[in-house]
Structures are given as structure tokens and as C-alpha cells.
Coordinates of C-alpha atoms in Angstrom, one line a residue:
Chain A
X4 CA 0.0 0.0 0.0
X5 CA 1.2 3.5 -0.7
X6 CA 1.7 5.9 2.2
X7 CA 2.4 9.2 0.3
X8 CA 0.5 11.1 -2.2
X9 CA 2.4 13.5 -4.4
X10 CA 1.0 16.6 -5.9
X11 CA 0.9 17.4 -8.7
X12 CA 1.0 14.2 -10.6
X13 CA 2.7 15.9 -13.5
X14 CA 4.5 19.2 -13.8
X15 CA 6.0 21.0 -16.8
X16 CA 8.1 24.1 -16.5
X17 CA 10.6 26.1 -18.5
X18 CA 14.2 25.5 -17.9
X19 CA 15.6 27.9 -15.3
X20 CA 12.3 28.1 -13.3
X21 CA 11.8 26.5 -9.9
X22 CA 9.9 23.3 -9.5
X23 CA 7.9 22.5 -6.3
X24 CA 6.4 19.1 -5.5
X25 CA 4.4 18.3 -2.5
X26 CA 3.9 15.0 -0.6
X27 CA 1.3 14.1 2.0
X28 CA 1.4 11.1 4.2
X29 CA -0.8 9.4 6.8
X30 CA 1.1 7.8 9.6
X31 CA 4.0 8.8 11.9
X32 CA 7.4 8.6 10.5
X33 CA 11.0 8.4 11.5
X34 CA 12.2 10.2 8.4
X35 CA 11.1 11.2 4.9
X36 CA 13.2 10.7 1.8
X37 CA 13.0 12.0 -1.8
X38 CA 14.0 9.9 -4.8
X39 CA 14.4 10.6 -8.5
X40 CA 13.7 8.0 -11.2
X41 CA 14.7 8.5 -14.8
X42 CA 12.7 6.6 -17.4
X43 CA 13.7 3.0 -17.4
X44 CA 16.1 3.3 -14.5
X45 CA 16.2 2.6 -10.8
X46 CA 15.5 5.1 -8.1
X47 CA 18.2 7.5 -6.9
X48 CA 18.2 8.8 -3.4
X49 CA 18.2 12.6 -3.3
X50 CA 17.8 13.7 0.3
X51 CA 16.6 12.5 3.7
X52 CA 15.0 14.7 6.3
X53 CA 14.4 13.4 9.8
X54 CA 11.2 13.8 11.7
X55 CA 12.7 16.4 14.1
X56 CA 14.0 18.5 11.2
X57 CA 12.0 21.2 9.4
X58 CA 14.1 22.1 6.4
X59 CA 17.1 20.7 4.6
X60 CA 19.2 21.8 1.7
X61 CA 21.4 19.9 -0.8
X62 CA 22.7 21.8 -3.8
X63 CA 19.7 23.0 -5.7
X64 CA 17.3 21.0 -3.6
X65 CA 15.4 22.2 -0.6
X66 CA 13.1 20.0 1.4
X67 CA 10.7 21.0 4.1
X68 CA 8.8 18.8 6.5
X69 CA 5.8 19.7 8.5
X70 CA 4.9 16.7 10.8
X71 CA 1.9 18.4 12.2
X72 CA 0.4 18.5 8.7
X73 CA 2.0 15.3 7.7
X74 CA 3.4 16.9 4.6
X75 CA 6.7 17.6 2.8
X76 CA 7.8 19.7 -0.2
X77 CA 10.7 19.4 -2.6
X78 CA 11.9 22.5 -4.3
X79 CA 14.3 22.3 -7.2
X80 CA 15.7 25.7 -8.0
X81 CA 17.0 26.9 -11.4
X82 CA 15.8 23.7 -13.1
X83 CA 17.7 22.1 -15.9
X84 CA 16.7 19.8 -18.7
X85 CA 18.5 17.0 -16.9
X86 CA 16.1 17.3 -14.0
X87 CA 13.4 15.8 -16.2
X88 CA 12.3 12.6 -14.3
X89 CA 9.8 11.2 -11.8
X90 CA 10.2 12.3 -8.2
X91 CA 9.0 10.2 -5.3
X92 CA 8.6 10.9 -1.7
X93 CA 9.1 8.0 0.7
X94 CA 8.3 7.7 4.4
X95 CA 10.3 5.6 6.7
X96 CA 8.5 4.1 9.6
X97 CA 8.1 0.7 11.2
X98 CA 11.5 -0.2 9.8
X99 CA 10.4 0.1 6.2
X100 CA 10.2 2.7 3.4
X101 CA 6.9 3.3 1.7
X102 CA 6.8 5.2 -1.5
X103 CA 4.3 7.7 -2.8
X104 CA 2.7 7.9 -6.2
X105 CA 5.3 10.2 -7.7
X106 CA 5.4 13.5 -9.7
X107 CA 6.4 13.4 -13.3
X108 CA 8.5 16.5 -13.9
X109 CA 9.3 17.8 -17.4
X110 CA 11.7 20.6 -18.0
X111 CA 11.2 22.4 -21.3
X112 CA 14.4 23.7 -22.8
Chain B
X19 CA 31.6 0.5 -5.3
X20 CA 29.5 -1.1 -8.1
X21 CA 26.2 -0.4 -6.3
X22 CA 23.3 -2.8 -6.0
X23 CA 23.6 -5.4 -8.8
X24 CA 20.5 -7.1 -10.2
X25 CA 20.2 -9.8 -12.8
X26 CA 18.9 -10.3 -15.3
X27 CA 18.0 -6.8 -16.6
X28 CA 15.2 -8.3 -18.7
X29 CA 13.3 -11.5 -18.5
X30 CA 10.7 -12.8 -20.8
X31 CA 9.0 -16.0 -19.9
X32 CA 6.0 -18.0 -20.6
X33 CA 3.1 -18.4 -18.1
X34 CA 3.7 -21.2 -15.7
X35 CA 7.5 -21.1 -15.8
X36 CA 9.6 -20.5 -12.8
X37 CA 11.4 -17.1 -12.7
X38 CA 14.4 -16.3 -10.4
X39 CA 15.6 -12.7 -9.9
X40 CA 18.9 -12.1 -8.3
X41 CA 20.4 -9.3 -6.3
X42 CA 23.8 -8.4 -4.8
X43 CA 23.5 -5.6 -2.2
X44 CA 26.2 -3.1 -1.3
X45 CA 28.8 -4.6 1.0
X46 CA 28.1 -3.4 4.6
X47 CA 24.5 -2.7 4.1
X48 CA 22.5 -4.8 6.5
X49 CA 19.1 -4.3 5.1
X50 CA 17.8 -5.6 1.7
X51 CA 14.5 -4.8 0.1
X52 CA 12.5 -6.2 -2.9
X53 CA 10.1 -3.8 -4.6
X54 CA 7.8 -4.2 -7.5
X55 CA 6.8 -1.3 -9.8
X56 CA 3.8 -1.2 -12.1
X57 CA 1.9 1.7 -13.6
X58 CA -1.3 0.7 -11.8
X59 CA 0.1 0.1 -8.3
X60 CA 3.3 2.1 -8.3
X61 CA 6.1 0.9 -6.1
X62 CA 5.2 -1.8 -3.7
X63 CA 7.4 -3.3 -1.0
X64 CA 7.3 -7.1 -1.3
X65 CA 9.7 -8.2 1.4
X66 CA 12.7 -7.0 3.3
X67 CA 15.6 -8.6 5.2
X68 CA 17.7 -7.4 8.0
X69 CA 21.0 -9.1 8.6
X70 CA 19.9 -11.8 6.2
X71 CA 16.7 -12.6 8.2
X72 CA 13.3 -11.9 6.6
X73 CA 11.5 -9.3 8.7
X74 CA 8.3 -8.5 6.9
X75 CA 7.0 -10.4 3.9
X76 CA 3.4 -9.0 4.2
X77 CA 3.8 -7.4 0.7
X78 CA 4.4 -10.7 -1.1
X79 CA 1.4 -11.1 -3.3
X80 CA 0.8 -14.8 -2.8
X81 CA 2.5 -18.2 -2.2
X82 CA 3.8 -18.2 -5.7
X83 CA 6.4 -15.6 -4.6
X84 CA 9.3 -16.5 -2.3
X85 CA 12.5 -14.8 -1.4
X86 CA 15.7 -15.9 0.2
X87 CA 18.9 -14.3 1.5
X88 CA 21.4 -17.1 2.1
X89 CA 24.2 -14.7 3.0
X90 CA 24.9 -11.0 3.3
X91 CA 25.9 -10.6 -0.4
X92 CA 23.1 -12.4 -2.2
X93 CA 19.3 -12.6 -2.4
X94 CA 16.8 -14.2 -4.8
X95 CA 13.2 -13.5 -5.5
X96 CA 11.4 -16.5 -7.1
X97 CA 8.1 -16.7 -8.8
X98 CA 6.7 -20.2 -9.4
X99 CA 4.5 -20.5 -11.4
X100 CA 4.6 -17.1 -13.1
X101 CA 1.5 -15.4 -14.4
X102 CA 1.0 -12.5 -16.9
X103 CA -0.1 -10.3 -14.0
X104 CA 3.4 -10.7 -12.5
X105 CA 4.8 -8.6 -15.3
X106 CA 6.5 -5.6 -13.7
X107 CA 9.8 -4.1 -12.9
X108 CA 11.3 -5.7 -9.8
X109 CA 13.8 -3.6 -7.9
X110 CA 16.2 -4.7 -5.2
X111 CA 17.5 -2.0 -2.8
X112 CA 19.9 -2.1 0.2
X113 CA 20.5 0.3 3.0
X114 CA 22.4 0.8 6.2
X115 CA 20.1 1.3 9.2
X116 CA 17.8 4.3 8.8
X117 CA 19.7 5.6 5.8
X118 CA 18.8 6.3 2.3
X119 CA 18.3 3.3 0.1
X120 CA 20.4 2.4 -2.9
X121 CA 18.4 0.8 -5.7
X122 CA 19.6 -1.6 -8.4
X123 CA 18.7 -1.0 -12.0
X124 CA 15.8 -3.4 -11.8
X125 CA 14.7 -6.5 -13.7
X126 CA 11.9 -6.0 -16.2
X127 CA 9.8 -9.1 -16.2
X128 CA 7.4 -9.9 -18.9
X129 CA 5.2 -13.0 -18.6
X130 CA 3.5 -14.0 -21.8

């Protein structure tokens, strides 16, 4: 069963713009992670935020976590064509990682 | 570090045949996970191991599916007999405790 729901399901933006994806989940978590998946490939871990953290940065990525609202957001700044991929949030709880439905991001050159 | 290695990359088999998927996790990672990805159901956790011991297999669809981890460097997922609805991409991932997962490239299974 899927824990997280990403919003939007699909997003198309111009290269150079910022992309924001949201994730909502249902149960308590230990941490929340974001992954990227290029077409036909495996998932690549991007960033992990712990339940006691509110914001985390990694390069052009910024993740926020609001445990009171059970939601997280992933911001990609200054998007590039190479950022085109599907992005998944995943919640870690009860010793296992459960993935959301994903957001398909398309960067238009 | 070669990452998580899965084989085969692609498998096409006839309904009723046995299928075995293989995975070599990253050395030192003590948790191993098998996921299945389909368009309809997304990414589903099938089973995971911790220190070679199966911890939770509640995601295994039915008795036709079985998984083993005989040692820290090898795991298999077997489907016997296979059915067309088993067609999917099967991913193996490994992780240190509470860390991010490293995924393999997946095995695309087609059952005809």
C-alpha cells in the first residue's frame, strides 16, 4: 500500500524556473526521503529529512517537512533539462520505506 | 563500489514457468528490500531482510512468490509458477540502518 501522495501528478516548467512538488502522508514517520527516477532506470536517493527537522538543503534541492500537517515539499531551483524525471517521496516508519505515487517533472528547454 | 547489482536486466518467460531474480547488495548494508513497480500500483514493498533474516513479507502477493537471502551478499526472488499479472519491474535495494536506500537498475519481467 502507498503511504504518500504526491501533488501534482505531473508538472511541466521552463528551464531555469523553480519546481515545487508536495507530498502528504498518513502515519507517523522516522524520516522522509525523496528519490528521482529517470525513465527505465532505478531510483536514486536525493535527500533525507528526519522527523525532528523542518528544512534541509542539498545543492539546488530544498526539502521541508511539517509533521503536524504530515506533509513535505521538494523545491528544485534553477531547473535544468537533466532534471526531467519522476520524483517520489518515501516515508520511513516501522522499519520500512513506503513510496508515494510520484510526480512526473518535465523541464522544457 | 558497483552499487546494487541485479540480474537479469530483462526476462521474458511463458506463463507457468519459474522465474528467479537475483540481487547483490552493497557490502556493509545490513538491510535488503525487494520492490515491484507497475503503472497501476506504483512501487510496492514485497519483502525486506535485516541481517539476512526476513523481517516483513506481508507485501508478497501470494504463495507463488518466495525470497531468500542465504548470505549478506546475495538474495533471490522467485516466482513459481509465473502469471501474466506478475509482469512488472522488480527492484532490489539495500540500506544501512535508517539511511537512504540504494536501488539496483531493476529487472523488467514480462510473462506472456
